């Protein structure tokens, strides 16, 4: 056995024995300074404060993503709006039917092992999320229920992602701690900060090269 085979065997063993546990955003630590993330001292809840959600919304928008905030009853309409003009939409297993709104005439696509060419022919994907990070405007998918495999959030040109307000945490260390405690950190994850974009040495920005050109985030409050 080569060193490469040994490393891959250990990774496969770790992934096989990992047991996913549901994520619950922790209360804000009492020692956290109100200045650490602006606006975090004005309210409390089981996870994010309203200030955290405000900051998360602002930072996601800074990355040129489309952000909408709605109630649970309004999610399906918000998703439908985010998927506007999409003729085909891949929907991962476990995505709640009551949150799914498809545009008129759009066809729901089931991921039964779609290859890259088939995924590239799909207009959009809709997923849930695992964690949102207020300070960086980042969305994390651990590809559990309702999120699908990694390729689903990387190949279609439009990604509509539903994030609950109580999934929003303050910063990267808090997100990493949360993921580690839940066991999600043992699985492959996707961290998304805005639509896919790159730029050359002259800073000419090009979007959609390595992932979706359009990111539409629905925050459920």
Short mmCIF file of C-alpha atoms in Angstrom, two decimals:
data_model
loop_
_atom_site.label_atom_id
_atom_site.label_comp_id
_atom_site.label_asym_id
_atom_site.label_seq_id
_atom_site.Cartn_x
_atom_site.Cartn_y
_atom_site.Cartn_z
CA UNK A 1 0.00 0.00 0.00
CA UNK A 2 1.32 3.41 -0.95
CA UNK A 3 1.23 6.45 1.32
CA UNK A 4 -1.58 7.84 -0.86
CA UNK A 5 -3.61 4.66 -0.46
CA UNK A 6 -3.08 4.80 3.30
CA UNK A 7 -4.26 8.42 3.56
CA UNK A 8 -7.34 7.75 1.41
CA UNK A 9 -8.19 4.66 3.45
CA UNK A 10 -8.07 6.70 6.66
CA UNK A 11 -10.27 9.42 5.15
CA UNK A 12 -12.82 6.86 3.95
CA UNK A 13 -12.81 5.20 7.37
CA UNK A 14 -13.37 8.53 9.14
CA UNK A 15 -16.22 9.46 6.80
CA UNK A 16 -17.83 6.05 7.21
CA UNK A 17 -17.87 6.22 10.99
CA UNK A 18 -18.92 9.84 11.29
CA UNK A 19 -22.47 10.26 12.63
CA UNK A 20 -24.17 13.49 11.55
CA UNK A 21 -25.88 15.37 14.35
CA UNK A 22 -28.34 18.25 13.94
CA UNK A 23 -26.86 21.73 14.26
CA UNK A 24 -28.24 24.20 16.75
CA UNK A 25 -26.68 27.64 16.88
CA UNK A 26 -25.40 28.36 20.39
CA UNK A 27 -26.29 31.33 22.53
CA UNK A 28 -23.87 34.20 22.22
CA UNK A 29 -21.06 33.84 24.78
CA UNK A 30 -21.42 36.21 27.68
CA UNK A 31 -17.84 37.34 27.18
CA UNK A 32 -18.42 38.41 23.58
CA UNK A 33 -17.98 42.12 23.21
CA UNK A 34 -20.81 44.04 21.55
CA UNK A 35 -18.14 45.56 19.32
CA UNK A 36 -17.01 42.18 18.00
CA UNK A 37 -19.93 42.08 15.59
CA UNK A 38 -21.85 45.31 15.38
CA UNK A 39 -25.42 45.20 16.55
CA UNK A 40 -25.25 41.93 18.48
CA UNK A 41 -26.27 43.30 21.83
CA UNK A 42 -29.75 44.50 20.98
CA UNK A 43 -31.63 41.23 21.20
CA UNK A 44 -31.21 37.61 22.09
CA UNK A 45 -32.61 34.33 20.89
CA UNK A 46 -31.61 30.67 20.76
CA UNK A 47 -28.91 31.50 18.17
CA UNK A 48 -28.55 34.71 16.18
CA UNK A 49 -29.62 38.14 17.37
CA UNK A 50 -31.51 40.45 15.06
CA UNK A 51 -28.26 42.45 14.75
CA UNK A 52 -26.44 39.36 13.51
CA UNK A 53 -29.09 38.72 10.89
CA UNK A 54 -28.89 42.36 9.79
CA UNK A 55 -25.13 42.09 9.42
CA UNK A 56 -25.40 38.74 7.61
CA UNK A 57 -27.87 40.23 5.15
CA UNK A 58 -25.64 43.25 4.56
CA UNK A 59 -22.48 41.18 4.00
CA UNK A 60 -24.20 38.69 1.66
CA UNK A 61 -25.46 41.63 -0.41
CA UNK A 62 -21.93 43.08 -0.48
CA UNK A 63 -20.92 40.03 -2.51
CA UNK A 64 -23.54 40.94 -5.14
CA UNK A 65 -25.89 38.20 -4.08
CA UNK A 66 -29.62 38.84 -4.00
CA UNK A 67 -30.95 38.70 -0.44
CA UNK A 68 -34.56 38.62 0.71
CA UNK A 69 -35.91 38.27 4.22
CA UNK A 70 -39.28 36.64 4.80
CA UNK A 71 -41.40 34.67 7.19
CA UNK A 72 -41.81 30.90 7.06
CA UNK A 73 -45.15 31.30 5.32
CA UNK A 74 -43.55 33.42 2.61
CA UNK A 75 -40.61 31.14 1.79
CA UNK A 76 -42.21 29.31 -1.14
CA UNK A 77 -43.04 32.61 -2.85
CA UNK A 78 -39.52 33.92 -2.16
CA UNK A 79 -37.99 30.75 -3.62
CA UNK A 80 -40.26 31.00 -6.67
CA UNK A 81 -39.14 34.58 -7.19
CA UNK A 82 -35.49 33.56 -6.84
CA UNK A 83 -35.94 30.84 -9.44
CA UNK A 84 -37.64 33.18 -11.91
CA UNK A 85 -37.04 32.29 -15.57
CA UNK A 86 -35.57 28.91 -14.63
CA UNK A 87 -37.00 26.17 -16.80
CA UNK A 88 -35.41 23.29 -14.91
CA UNK A 89 -34.60 23.15 -11.20
CA UNK A 90 -32.76 20.37 -9.40
CA UNK A 91 -34.21 19.77 -5.94
CA UNK A 92 -32.13 17.72 -3.46
CA UNK A 93 -33.65 14.91 -1.45
CA UNK A 94 -35.15 16.18 1.78
CA UNK A 95 -35.86 19.72 0.63
CA UNK A 96 -39.25 20.48 2.25
CA UNK A 97 -42.11 20.52 -0.26
CA UNK A 98 -43.87 23.30 1.64
CA UNK A 99 -40.86 25.59 1.09
CA UNK A 100 -40.55 24.82 -2.61
CA UNK A 101 -42.04 27.28 -5.05
CA UNK A 102 -41.37 26.67 -8.73
CA UNK A 103 -41.99 29.20 -11.48
CA UNK A 104 -44.87 28.44 -13.82
CA UNK A 105 -43.80 25.80 -16.32
CA UNK A 106 -40.56 24.95 -14.53
CA UNK A 107 -39.66 21.27 -14.34
CA UNK A 108 -38.44 19.72 -11.08
CA UNK A 109 -35.33 17.59 -11.65
CA UNK A 110 -34.38 14.76 -9.28
CA UNK A 111 -30.72 14.12 -8.71
CA UNK A 112 -30.40 10.43 -9.46
CA UNK A 113 -26.68 10.65 -10.12
CA UNK A 114 -26.76 13.34 -12.77
CA UNK A 115 -23.39 13.64 -14.47
CA UNK A 116 -21.65 16.98 -15.07
CA UNK A 117 -23.19 17.44 -18.52
CA UNK A 118 -26.71 16.76 -17.22
CA UNK A 119 -26.18 19.14 -14.30
CA UNK A 120 -24.83 21.79 -16.64
CA UNK A 121 -28.08 21.60 -18.59
CA UNK A 122 -30.10 22.39 -15.43
CA UNK A 123 -30.92 26.06 -14.96
CA UNK A 124 -30.94 26.26 -11.16
CA UNK A 125 -30.71 24.47 -7.82
CA UNK A 126 -32.50 25.16 -4.56
CA UNK A 127 -31.00 24.04 -1.24
CA UNK A 128 -31.13 24.47 2.48
CA UNK A 129 -28.02 25.57 4.41
CA UNK A 130 -26.24 24.47 7.58
CA UNK A 131 -24.75 27.70 8.94
CA UNK A 132 -24.60 31.38 7.96
CA UNK A 133 -21.71 33.59 9.12
CA UNK A 134 -22.65 37.21 9.77
CA UNK A 135 -19.16 38.71 9.77
CA UNK A 136 -18.22 37.34 6.33
CA UNK A 137 -21.63 36.84 4.72
CA UNK A 138 -20.72 33.20 4.15
CA UNK A 139 -23.13 30.29 3.77
CA UNK A 140 -21.97 26.80 4.69
CA UNK A 141 -23.47 23.64 3.24
CA UNK A 142 -22.53 20.33 4.82
CA UNK A 143 -24.54 18.49 2.13
CA UNK A 144 -26.91 16.83 4.54
CA UNK A 145 -30.68 16.64 4.15
CA UNK A 146 -32.08 19.17 1.68
CA UNK A 147 -28.64 20.27 0.48
CA UNK A 148 -27.62 17.54 -1.96
CA UNK A 149 -24.11 16.63 -2.98
CA UNK A 150 -21.46 19.26 -3.61
CA UNK A 151 -21.81 19.26 -7.40
CA UNK A 152 -25.41 20.47 -7.15
CA UNK A 153 -24.34 23.78 -5.63
CA UNK A 154 -21.41 24.21 -8.01
CA UNK A 155 -22.62 23.42 -11.53
CA UNK A 156 -26.09 24.98 -12.15
CA UNK A 157 -25.82 28.68 -12.95
CA UNK A 158 -28.35 29.82 -10.33
CA UNK A 159 -28.41 28.82 -6.67
CA UNK A 160 -31.31 29.67 -4.38
CA UNK A 161 -30.41 28.95 -0.76
CA UNK A 162 -32.74 29.05 2.23
CA UNK A 163 -31.11 30.05 5.54
CA UNK A 164 -33.00 30.23 8.83
CA UNK A 165 -32.22 33.21 11.04
CA UNK A 166 -31.36 30.86 13.92
CA UNK A 167 -28.61 29.31 11.79
CA UNK A 168 -26.68 32.58 11.64
CA UNK A 169 -23.63 32.86 13.90
CA UNK A 170 -21.24 35.73 14.45
CA UNK A 171 -17.96 34.70 12.88
CA UNK A 172 -15.81 31.94 11.40
CA UNK A 173 -14.44 30.59 14.73
CA UNK A 174 -17.97 30.24 16.06
CA UNK A 175 -19.08 28.45 12.89
CA UNK A 176 -16.11 26.08 13.02
CA UNK A 177 -16.79 25.28 16.67
CA UNK A 178 -20.42 24.60 15.88
CA UNK A 179 -19.58 22.36 12.93
CA UNK A 180 -16.98 20.50 14.97
CA UNK A 181 -19.36 19.86 17.84
CA UNK A 182 -22.07 18.57 15.49
CA UNK A 183 -19.76 16.21 13.65
CA UNK A 184 -20.42 18.01 10.36
CA UNK A 185 -16.75 18.98 10.15
CA UNK A 186 -15.89 15.38 9.29
CA UNK A 187 -17.82 15.64 6.03
CA UNK A 188 -16.97 17.58 2.85
CA UNK A 189 -18.49 21.05 3.02
CA UNK A 190 -19.02 23.98 0.69
CA UNK A 191 -18.44 27.52 1.94
CA UNK A 192 -20.14 30.11 -0.27
CA UNK A 193 -19.44 33.84 -0.17
CA UNK A 194 -21.45 35.35 -3.00
CA UNK A 195 -21.73 34.23 -6.60
CA UNK A 196 -18.72 32.50 -8.13
CA UNK A 197 -16.25 35.16 -9.27
CA UNK A 198 -12.63 35.60 -10.19
CA UNK A 199 -10.50 38.41 -11.56
CA UNK A 200 -7.31 38.74 -13.53
CA UNK A 201 -4.23 40.81 -12.74
CA UNK A 202 -6.03 43.94 -13.94
CA UNK A 203 -8.92 43.16 -11.54
CA UNK A 204 -11.42 42.56 -14.32
CA UNK A 205 -14.11 40.57 -12.53
CA UNK A 206 -15.63 37.54 -14.25
CA UNK A 207 -18.57 35.76 -12.63
CA UNK A 208 -19.75 32.19 -13.02
CA UNK A 209 -16.42 30.60 -13.90
CA UNK A 210 -16.21 28.12 -11.03
CA UNK A 211 -19.81 28.00 -9.82
CA UNK A 212 -23.22 29.69 -9.97
CA UNK A 213 -23.28 33.15 -11.51
CA UNK A 214 -26.35 34.06 -9.50
CA UNK A 215 -26.79 33.48 -5.76
CA UNK A 216 -30.19 34.18 -4.25
CA UNK A 217 -30.39 33.91 -0.45
CA UNK A 218 -33.70 33.61 1.37
CA UNK A 219 -33.43 34.42 5.09
CA UNK A 220 -36.29 33.00 7.11
CA UNK A 221 -37.04 35.03 10.24
#
